């Protein structure tokens, strides 16, 4: 009986974190990958890693989850680049299964993506979509807090020079 009592609150905590943050992690990954299928896979792997490392996941869990998701995505990109260098075939095209509205979003997102660097796009997603603090963003992106503020300012400056993207 004592083992069951010790395990049950842990499962409740994991279920709560999953329910509270899966959507945040998935949306963040959509911004990073521009692929709903990749975002699904990486989000699932992120929560699988959280389950395995649950005793080491800090509170609040969201920054840890986003950092883990970012690392998984980065590992996949590196692996894909290595495979491309080996000429094992072309990379998969980005596509949306969300219909016409989804297609319009991805066209807009593609235009924004061309105007911003990957890091600028990521910092804006973390700041304005996920509403994270500079400290949390710094942890996720491996920057100082002042580096985060500087990157946000540069990204916003790029967008100011492209008002057609801000519809």
Short mmCIF file of C-alpha atoms in Angstrom, two decimals:
data_model
loop_
_atom_site.label_atom_id
_atom_site.label_comp_id
_atom_site.label_asym_id
_atom_site.label_seq_id
_atom_site.Cartn_x
_atom_site.Cartn_y
_atom_site.Cartn_z
CA UNK A 1 0.00 0.00 0.00
CA UNK A 2 2.65 2.65 0.78
CA UNK A 3 4.14 2.23 -2.70
CA UNK A 4 0.77 2.93 -4.32
CA UNK A 5 0.34 6.08 -2.23
CA UNK A 6 3.81 7.33 -3.22
CA UNK A 7 3.28 6.67 -6.93
CA UNK A 8 -0.24 8.04 -7.31
CA UNK A 9 0.50 11.74 -6.58
CA UNK A 10 3.38 11.58 -9.06
CA UNK A 11 1.03 10.36 -11.82
CA UNK A 12 -1.49 13.04 -10.92
CA UNK A 13 1.24 15.69 -11.18
CA UNK A 14 2.38 14.39 -14.57
CA UNK A 15 -1.19 14.29 -15.85
CA UNK A 16 -1.74 17.86 -14.62
CA UNK A 17 1.43 19.14 -16.32
CA UNK A 18 0.49 17.34 -19.54
CA UNK A 19 -3.03 18.79 -19.48
CA UNK A 20 -1.76 22.27 -18.64
CA UNK A 21 1.17 22.46 -21.07
CA UNK A 22 0.79 20.08 -24.01
CA UNK A 23 -0.87 22.75 -26.13
CA UNK A 24 1.86 25.29 -25.24
CA UNK A 25 4.62 22.87 -26.19
CA UNK A 26 2.86 21.86 -29.41
CA UNK A 27 2.29 25.46 -30.53
CA UNK A 28 5.90 26.33 -29.76
CA UNK A 29 7.01 23.40 -31.90
CA UNK A 30 4.71 24.44 -34.75
CA UNK A 31 6.55 27.74 -34.74
CA UNK A 32 9.93 26.02 -34.77
CA UNK A 33 9.22 23.27 -37.28
CA UNK A 34 6.39 24.63 -39.48
CA UNK A 35 5.21 21.02 -39.66
CA UNK A 36 2.19 19.73 -37.73
CA UNK A 37 3.44 16.14 -38.02
CA UNK A 38 6.91 17.01 -36.68
CA UNK A 39 5.36 19.10 -33.90
CA UNK A 40 3.18 16.13 -32.90
CA UNK A 41 6.12 13.74 -32.80
CA UNK A 42 8.46 16.06 -30.92
CA UNK A 43 5.78 17.04 -28.39
CA UNK A 44 5.10 13.37 -27.68
CA UNK A 45 8.81 12.71 -27.23
CA UNK A 46 9.12 15.75 -24.96
CA UNK A 47 6.47 14.45 -22.58
CA UNK A 48 7.93 10.96 -22.75
CA UNK A 49 11.25 12.40 -21.58
CA UNK A 50 9.45 14.36 -18.87
CA UNK A 51 7.87 11.16 -17.61
CA UNK A 52 11.24 9.39 -17.49
CA UNK A 53 12.94 12.34 -15.76
CA UNK A 54 9.98 13.45 -13.65
CA UNK A 55 11.94 13.66 -10.40
CA UNK A 56 14.34 16.14 -12.04
CA UNK A 57 11.73 18.35 -13.76
CA UNK A 58 11.72 21.73 -11.98
CA UNK A 59 8.63 23.70 -11.05
CA UNK A 60 7.32 25.46 -13.07
CA UNK A 61 7.67 22.76 -15.69
CA UNK A 62 6.94 24.78 -18.85
CA UNK A 63 10.43 26.26 -19.37
CA UNK A 64 11.97 22.79 -18.91
CA UNK A 65 9.46 21.30 -21.36
CA UNK A 66 10.15 23.98 -23.98
CA UNK A 67 13.92 23.62 -23.58
CA UNK A 68 13.62 19.85 -23.97
CA UNK A 69 11.39 20.28 -27.04
CA UNK A 70 13.89 22.70 -28.56
CA UNK A 71 16.75 20.26 -27.97
CA UNK A 72 14.82 17.41 -29.58
CA UNK A 73 13.98 19.59 -32.60
CA UNK A 74 17.61 20.70 -32.89
CA UNK A 75 18.80 17.09 -32.77
CA UNK A 76 16.38 16.23 -35.58
CA UNK A 77 17.57 19.15 -37.72
CA UNK A 78 21.20 18.14 -37.24
CA UNK A 79 20.39 14.55 -38.14
CA UNK A 80 18.49 15.70 -41.24
CA UNK A 81 21.42 17.88 -42.34
CA UNK A 82 23.84 14.99 -41.93
CA UNK A 83 21.57 12.78 -44.01
CA UNK A 84 21.25 15.46 -46.67
CA UNK A 85 25.03 15.75 -46.87
CA UNK A 86 25.17 12.02 -47.42
CA UNK A 87 22.72 12.53 -50.30
CA UNK A 88 20.21 10.08 -48.93
CA UNK A 89 17.36 12.01 -50.45
CA UNK A 90 15.56 15.33 -50.30
CA UNK A 91 13.98 16.64 -47.13
CA UNK A 92 10.23 16.37 -46.73
CA UNK A 93 8.18 19.33 -47.96
CA UNK A 94 6.31 21.38 -45.38
CA UNK A 95 2.57 20.86 -45.62
CA UNK A 96 -0.52 21.55 -43.57
CA UNK A 97 -3.43 19.21 -43.03
CA UNK A 98 -5.57 22.05 -41.67
CA UNK A 99 -7.32 22.95 -44.93
CA UNK A 100 -7.55 26.37 -46.53
CA UNK A 101 -7.24 28.37 -43.30
CA UNK A 102 -4.20 26.33 -42.35
CA UNK A 103 -2.66 26.88 -45.76
CA UNK A 104 -3.16 30.64 -45.50
CA UNK A 105 -1.53 30.63 -42.06
CA UNK A 106 1.50 28.70 -43.33
CA UNK A 107 1.89 31.05 -46.30
CA UNK A 108 1.88 34.02 -43.91
CA UNK A 109 4.20 32.21 -41.52
CA UNK A 110 6.57 31.42 -44.40
CA UNK A 111 6.74 35.12 -45.30
CA UNK A 112 7.51 36.01 -41.68
CA UNK A 113 10.06 33.21 -41.51
CA UNK A 114 11.93 34.61 -44.51
CA UNK A 115 12.07 38.06 -42.92
CA UNK A 116 13.29 36.84 -39.51
CA UNK A 117 16.16 34.62 -38.49
CA UNK A 118 15.31 31.35 -36.75
CA UNK A 119 16.35 32.78 -33.39
CA UNK A 120 14.32 35.97 -33.90
CA UNK A 121 11.24 33.96 -34.79
CA UNK A 122 11.76 31.68 -31.80
CA UNK A 123 12.21 34.51 -29.31
CA UNK A 124 9.01 36.21 -30.53
CA UNK A 125 7.04 32.97 -30.18
CA UNK A 126 8.33 32.46 -26.65
CA UNK A 127 7.71 36.08 -25.63
CA UNK A 128 4.38 36.87 -27.25
CA UNK A 129 2.71 33.52 -27.84
CA UNK A 130 3.93 31.68 -24.75
CA UNK A 131 4.20 34.84 -22.58
CA UNK A 132 7.40 33.66 -20.90
CA UNK A 133 9.71 35.84 -18.83
CA UNK A 134 13.13 36.96 -20.05
CA UNK A 135 14.69 34.55 -17.53
CA UNK A 136 12.71 31.57 -18.86
CA UNK A 137 13.46 32.48 -22.48
CA UNK A 138 17.15 32.90 -21.62
CA UNK A 139 17.21 29.41 -20.13
CA UNK A 140 15.45 27.87 -23.13
CA UNK A 141 17.57 29.62 -25.75
CA UNK A 142 20.89 29.60 -23.91
CA UNK A 143 21.14 33.39 -23.77
CA UNK A 144 21.48 36.03 -21.08
CA UNK A 145 18.37 38.01 -20.15
CA UNK A 146 19.84 41.11 -21.82
CA UNK A 147 20.54 38.97 -24.89
CA UNK A 148 16.86 38.01 -24.97
CA UNK A 149 15.76 41.65 -24.78
CA UNK A 150 18.20 42.59 -27.53
CA UNK A 151 17.03 39.74 -29.78
CA UNK A 152 13.37 40.73 -29.26
CA UNK A 153 14.18 44.35 -30.11
CA UNK A 154 16.01 43.35 -33.31
CA UNK A 155 13.17 41.03 -34.37
CA UNK A 156 10.56 43.73 -33.82
CA UNK A 157 12.70 46.17 -35.79
CA UNK A 158 12.77 43.74 -38.73
CA UNK A 159 8.98 43.41 -38.59
CA UNK A 160 8.56 47.20 -38.47
CA UNK A 161 10.40 47.35 -41.81
CA UNK A 162 7.91 44.81 -43.25
CA UNK A 163 4.45 46.14 -42.27
CA UNK A 164 2.81 43.91 -44.89
CA UNK A 165 3.60 40.94 -42.64
CA UNK A 166 1.70 42.35 -39.67
CA UNK A 167 -1.85 41.84 -40.91
#
